[in-house]
Amino acid sequence: MSGIIHSIRGELKRSADRKTRESGERFFKEPVKMYGVKTDVVRGIGKRYFKVVQGRGKAAVFELCGGLWRSGYLEESFIACNWSFRLHKQYEPADFKVFERWIHSYVNNWASCDTLCNHTVGEFIEMYPDFLSALKRFARSDNRWVKRAAAVSLILVSS
């Protein structure tokens, strides 16, 4: 499985350019680790590799998503968010622990927060509204990204 992540990273590195990275960095107040790949290209890479991994089951895809999140690269977080959302029809209550771990451990900028929470977490909450209480806990967090996740998860964006 790490071969897939390695391949994705190679493709992201080959697709990166300095101008895109510098332009992207202007959108953030805090330093953000990024390759400098245009969003449409990232989506295309993620879509191609999802076709390779989708048949391996949700647990395996979520494990790969965790590997992408751990890199700290913005573009890899976008692929993880898109992959996790593509599995939304398979969500079950236990998946919230995975999403919560990603928010607490890896979300460190508004773009990753919004991409994960507008889609994956928002869809999950719509399916399992009993988890709204978890978002209320998030809203009281000292971590600004966890706090933002509480609000952004309630803004549902249609797929």
PDB file of C-alpha atoms in Angstrom:
ATOM      1  CA  MET A   1       0.000   0.000   0.000  1.00  0.00           C
ATOM      2  CA  SER A   2       2.857   2.385   0.722  1.00  0.00           C
ATOM      3  CA  GLY A   3       3.770   1.941  -2.954  1.00  0.00           C
ATOM      4  CA  ILE A   4       0.566   3.755  -3.877  1.00  0.00           C
ATOM      5  CA  ILE A   5       1.407   6.666  -1.609  1.00  0.00           C
ATOM      6  CA  HIS A   6       4.943   6.718  -2.993  1.00  0.00           C
ATOM      7  CA  SER A   7       3.556   6.850  -6.545  1.00  0.00           C
ATOM      8  CA  ILE A   8       1.125   9.642  -5.650  1.00  0.00           C
ATOM      9  CA  ARG A   9       3.934  11.665  -4.086  1.00  0.00           C
ATOM     10  CA  GLY A  10       6.100  11.183  -7.141  1.00  0.00           C
ATOM     11  CA  GLU A  11       3.336  12.406  -9.395  1.00  0.00           C
ATOM     12  CA  LEU A  12       2.640  15.399  -7.143  1.00  0.00           C
ATOM     13  CA  LYS A  13       6.333  16.325  -7.130  1.00  0.00           C
ATOM     14  CA  ARG A  14       6.519  16.077 -10.933  1.00  0.00           C
ATOM     15  CA  SER A  15       3.372  18.226 -11.248  1.00  0.00           C
ATOM     16  CA  ALA A  16       4.570  20.928  -8.866  1.00  0.00           C
ATOM     17  CA  ASP A  17       5.786  24.338  -9.873  1.00  0.00           C
ATOM     18  CA  ARG A  18       7.237  27.226  -7.918  1.00  0.00           C
ATOM     19  CA  LYS A  19       4.733  29.799  -9.185  1.00  0.00           C
ATOM     20  CA  THR A  20       1.727  27.740  -8.054  1.00  0.00           C
ATOM     21  CA  ARG A  21       3.343  27.120  -4.648  1.00  0.00           C
ATOM     22  CA  GLU A  22       4.121  30.808  -4.111  1.00  0.00           C
ATOM     23  CA  SER A  23       0.621  31.784  -5.204  1.00  0.00           C
ATOM     24  CA  GLY A  24      -0.903  29.183  -2.887  1.00  0.00           C
ATOM     25  CA  GLU A  25       1.164  30.264   0.089  1.00  0.00           C
ATOM     26  CA  ARG A  26      -0.336  33.785  -0.114  1.00  0.00           C
ATOM     27  CA  PHE A  27      -3.737  32.381   0.915  1.00  0.00           C
ATOM     28  CA  PHE A  28      -2.543  31.340   4.365  1.00  0.00           C
ATOM     29  CA  LYS A  29      -1.554  33.331   7.442  1.00  0.00           C
ATOM     30  CA  GLU A  30       0.410  30.389   8.824  1.00  0.00           C
ATOM     31  CA  PRO A  31       3.117  28.428   7.039  1.00  0.00           C
ATOM     32  CA  VAL A  32       1.628  25.591   4.977  1.00  0.00           C
ATOM     33  CA  LYS A  33       3.598  22.706   3.541  1.00  0.00           C
ATOM     34  CA  MET A  34       2.707  22.314  -0.130  1.00  0.00           C
ATOM     35  CA  TYR A  35       4.173  20.967  -3.328  1.00  0.00           C
ATOM     36  CA  GLY A  36       2.662  23.669  -5.534  1.00  0.00           C
ATOM     37  CA  VAL A  37       0.236  21.646  -7.638  1.00  0.00           C
ATOM     38  CA  LYS A  38      -2.918  23.180  -9.063  1.00  0.00           C
ATOM     39  CA  THR A  39      -6.107  21.923  -7.434  1.00  0.00           C
ATOM     40  CA  ASP A  40      -7.529  20.446 -10.641  1.00  0.00           C
ATOM     41  CA  VAL A  41      -4.339  18.436 -11.155  1.00  0.00           C
ATOM     42  CA  VAL A  42      -4.481  17.184  -7.546  1.00  0.00           C
ATOM     43  CA  ARG A  43      -8.098  16.124  -8.080  1.00  0.00           C
ATOM     44  CA  GLY A  44      -7.141  14.262 -11.237  1.00  0.00           C
ATOM     45  CA  ILE A  45      -4.283  12.430  -9.523  1.00  0.00           C
ATOM     46  CA  GLY A  46      -6.533  11.503  -6.614  1.00  0.00           C
ATOM     47  CA  LYS A  47      -9.275  10.305  -8.934  1.00  0.00           C
ATOM     48  CA  ARG A  48      -6.914   8.074 -10.931  1.00  0.00           C
ATOM     49  CA  TYR A  49      -5.434   6.461  -7.839  1.00  0.00           C
ATOM     50  CA  PHE A  50      -8.828   6.027  -6.204  1.00  0.00           C
ATOM     51  CA  LYS A  51      -9.731   3.707  -9.067  1.00  0.00           C
ATOM     52  CA  VAL A  52      -6.753   1.572  -8.005  1.00  0.00           C
ATOM     53  CA  VAL A  53      -7.614   1.468  -4.277  1.00  0.00           C
ATOM     54  CA  GLN A  54     -11.405   1.560  -4.097  1.00  0.00           C
ATOM     55  CA  GLY A  55     -11.822  -2.206  -4.318  1.00  0.00           C
ATOM     56  CA  ARG A  56      -9.564  -2.786  -1.323  1.00  0.00           C
ATOM     57  CA  GLY A  57     -12.231  -1.855   1.185  1.00  0.00           C
ATOM     58  CA  LYS A  58     -12.963   1.146   3.337  1.00  0.00           C
ATOM     59  CA  ALA A  59     -10.494   0.226   6.088  1.00  0.00           C
ATOM     60  CA  ALA A  60      -7.618   0.004   3.612  1.00  0.00           C
ATOM     61  CA  VAL A  61      -8.578   3.292   1.948  1.00  0.00           C
ATOM     62  CA  PHE A  62      -8.865   5.028   5.326  1.00  0.00           C
ATOM     63  CA  GLU A  63      -5.427   3.651   6.220  1.00  0.00           C
ATOM     64  CA  LEU A  64      -4.024   5.157   3.023  1.00  0.00           C
ATOM     65  CA  CYS A  65      -5.782   8.424   3.822  1.00  0.00           C
ATOM     66  CA  GLY A  66      -4.024   8.422   7.199  1.00  0.00           C
ATOM     67  CA  GLY A  67      -0.704   7.982   5.419  1.00  0.00           C
ATOM     68  CA  LEU A  68      -1.483  10.913   3.162  1.00  0.00           C
ATOM     69  CA  TRP A  69      -2.515  13.080   6.136  1.00  0.00           C
ATOM     70  CA  ARG A  70       0.683  12.227   8.032  1.00  0.00           C
ATOM     71  CA  SER A  71       2.845  13.777   5.304  1.00  0.00           C
ATOM     72  CA  GLY A  72       1.643  17.249   6.232  1.00  0.00           C
ATOM     73  CA  TYR A  73       1.381  18.273   2.568  1.00  0.00           C
ATOM     74  CA  LEU A  74      -1.725  20.228   1.610  1.00  0.00           C
ATOM     75  CA  GLU A  75      -2.197  18.385  -1.673  1.00  0.00           C
ATOM     76  CA  GLU A  76      -2.008  14.994   0.017  1.00  0.00           C
ATOM     77  CA  SER A  77      -4.619  16.103   2.539  1.00  0.00           C
ATOM     78  CA  PHE A  78      -6.915  17.040  -0.358  1.00  0.00           C
ATOM     79  CA  ILE A  79      -6.568  13.557  -1.846  1.00  0.00           C
ATOM     80  CA  ALA A  80      -7.291  11.995   1.569  1.00  0.00           C
ATOM     81  CA  CYS A  81     -10.374  14.185   1.958  1.00  0.00           C
ATOM     82  CA  ASN A  82     -11.648  13.344  -1.492  1.00  0.00           C
ATOM     83  CA  TRP A  83     -11.090   9.623  -1.003  1.00  0.00           C
ATOM     84  CA  SER A  84     -12.828   9.568   2.371  1.00  0.00           C
ATOM     85  CA  PHE A  85     -15.803  11.430   0.934  1.00  0.00           C
ATOM     86  CA  ARG A  86     -16.045   9.057  -2.041  1.00  0.00           C
ATOM     87  CA  LEU A  87     -16.775   6.309   0.507  1.00  0.00           C
ATOM     88  CA  HIS A  88     -19.654   8.197   2.143  1.00  0.00           C
ATOM     89  CA  LYS A  89     -22.226   5.553   1.233  1.00  0.00           C
ATOM     90  CA  GLN A  90     -20.259   3.118   3.407  1.00  0.00           C
ATOM     91  CA  TYR A  91     -20.018   5.343   6.497  1.00  0.00           C
ATOM     92  CA  GLU A  92     -20.963   3.797   9.801  1.00  0.00           C
ATOM     93  CA  PRO A  93     -20.916   5.285  13.304  1.00  0.00           C
ATOM     94  CA  ALA A  94     -17.460   3.900  14.163  1.00  0.00           C
ATOM     95  CA  ASP A  95     -15.940   5.978  11.336  1.00  0.00           C
ATOM     96  CA  PHE A  96     -16.364   9.145  13.361  1.00  0.00           C
ATOM     97  CA  LYS A  97     -13.355   8.158  15.487  1.00  0.00           C
ATOM     98  CA  VAL A  98     -11.228   8.116  12.324  1.00  0.00           C
ATOM     99  CA  PHE A  99     -12.436  11.535  11.195  1.00  0.00           C
ATOM    100  CA  GLU A 100     -12.015  12.929  14.698  1.00  0.00           C
ATOM    101  CA  ARG A 101      -8.427  11.629  14.844  1.00  0.00           C
ATOM    102  CA  TRP A 102      -7.618  13.279  11.519  1.00  0.00           C
ATOM    103  CA  ILE A 103      -9.052  16.600  12.712  1.00  0.00           C
ATOM    104  CA  HIS A 104      -7.189  16.531  16.035  1.00  0.00           C
ATOM    105  CA  SER A 105      -3.920  15.176  14.663  1.00  0.00           C
ATOM    106  CA  TYR A 106      -3.452  16.560  11.165  1.00  0.00           C
ATOM    107  CA  VAL A 107      -5.703  19.495  10.288  1.00  0.00           C
ATOM    108  CA  ASN A 108      -3.508  22.586  10.553  1.00  0.00           C
ATOM    109  CA  ASN A 109      -4.924  25.042   8.027  1.00  0.00           C
ATOM    110  CA  TRP A 110      -8.282  26.315   6.845  1.00  0.00           C
ATOM    111  CA  ALA A 111      -8.155  24.608   3.432  1.00  0.00           C
ATOM    112  CA  SER A 112      -7.642  21.096   4.798  1.00  0.00           C
ATOM    113  CA  CYS A 113     -10.201  21.745   7.527  1.00  0.00           C
ATOM    114  CA  ASP A 114     -12.829  22.963   5.108  1.00  0.00           C
ATOM    115  CA  THR A 115     -12.206  20.213   2.558  1.00  0.00           C
ATOM    116  CA  LEU A 116     -12.523  17.461   5.162  1.00  0.00           C
ATOM    117  CA  CYS A 117     -15.390  18.965   7.101  1.00  0.00           C
ATOM    118  CA  ASN A 118     -17.538  20.377   4.280  1.00  0.00           C
ATOM    119  CA  HIS A 119     -17.733  16.970   2.707  1.00  0.00           C
ATOM    120  CA  THR A 120     -16.678  13.963   4.761  1.00  0.00           C
ATOM    121  CA  VAL A 121     -17.675  15.108   8.245  1.00  0.00           C
ATOM    122  CA  GLY A 122     -20.706  17.066   7.044  1.00  0.00           C
ATOM    123  CA  GLU A 123     -22.049  14.063   5.159  1.00  0.00           C
ATOM    124  CA  PHE A 124     -21.371  11.841   8.171  1.00  0.00           C
ATOM    125  CA  ILE A 125     -23.297  14.217  10.488  1.00  0.00           C
ATOM    126  CA  GLU A 126     -26.183  14.319   8.038  1.00  0.00           C
ATOM    127  CA  MET A 127     -26.289  10.507   8.097  1.00  0.00           C
ATOM    128  CA  TYR A 128     -25.769  10.237  11.868  1.00  0.00           C
ATOM    129  CA  PRO A 129     -27.157  13.395  13.533  1.00  0.00           C
ATOM    130  CA  ASP A 130     -26.565  11.938  17.009  1.00  0.00           C
ATOM    131  CA  PHE A 131     -22.918  12.940  16.497  1.00  0.00           C
ATOM    132  CA  LEU A 132     -23.832  16.635  16.650  1.00  0.00           C
ATOM    133  CA  SER A 133     -22.888  16.446  20.320  1.00  0.00           C
ATOM    134  CA  ALA A 134     -19.300  15.716  19.258  1.00  0.00           C
ATOM    135  CA  LEU A 135     -19.297  18.896  17.186  1.00  0.00           C
ATOM    136  CA  LYS A 136     -20.463  20.790  20.266  1.00  0.00           C
ATOM    137  CA  ARG A 137     -17.358  19.466  22.057  1.00  0.00           C
ATOM    138  CA  PHE A 138     -15.235  20.542  19.103  1.00  0.00           C
ATOM    139  CA  ALA A 139     -16.662  24.065  19.391  1.00  0.00           C
ATOM    140  CA  ARG A 140     -15.203  24.373  22.898  1.00  0.00           C
ATOM    141  CA  SER A 141     -11.715  23.239  21.875  1.00  0.00           C
ATOM    142  CA  ASP A 142      -8.665  25.428  22.407  1.00  0.00           C
ATOM    143  CA  ASN A 143      -7.402  24.242  19.006  1.00  0.00           C
ATOM    144  CA  ARG A 144      -8.694  26.704  16.429  1.00  0.00           C
ATOM    145  CA  TRP A 145      -8.851  24.067  13.677  1.00  0.00           C
ATOM    146  CA  VAL A 146     -10.936  21.725  15.817  1.00  0.00           C
ATOM    147  CA  LYS A 147     -13.179  24.667  16.702  1.00  0.00           C
ATOM    148  CA  ARG A 148     -13.472  25.595  13.011  1.00  0.00           C
ATOM    149  CA  ALA A 149     -14.273  21.960  12.173  1.00  0.00           C
ATOM    150  CA  ALA A 150     -17.368  22.216  14.373  1.00  0.00           C
ATOM    151  CA  ALA A 151     -18.785  25.081  12.335  1.00  0.00           C
ATOM    152  CA  VAL A 152     -17.599  24.045   8.886  1.00  0.00           C
ATOM    153  CA  SER A 153     -19.033  20.538   9.264  1.00  0.00           C
ATOM    154  CA  LEU A 154     -22.479  22.100   9.358  1.00  0.00           C
ATOM    155  CA  ILE A 155     -22.047  23.757   5.952  1.00  0.00           C
ATOM    156  CA  LEU A 156     -23.047  20.991   3.614  1.00  0.00           C
ATOM    157  CA  VAL A 157     -21.727  21.271   0.095  1.00  0.00           C
ATOM    158  CA  SER A 158     -23.516  19.131  -2.446  1.00  0.00           C
ATOM    159  CA  SER A 159     -21.285  16.733  -4.305  1.00  0.00           C
TER     160      SER A 159
END
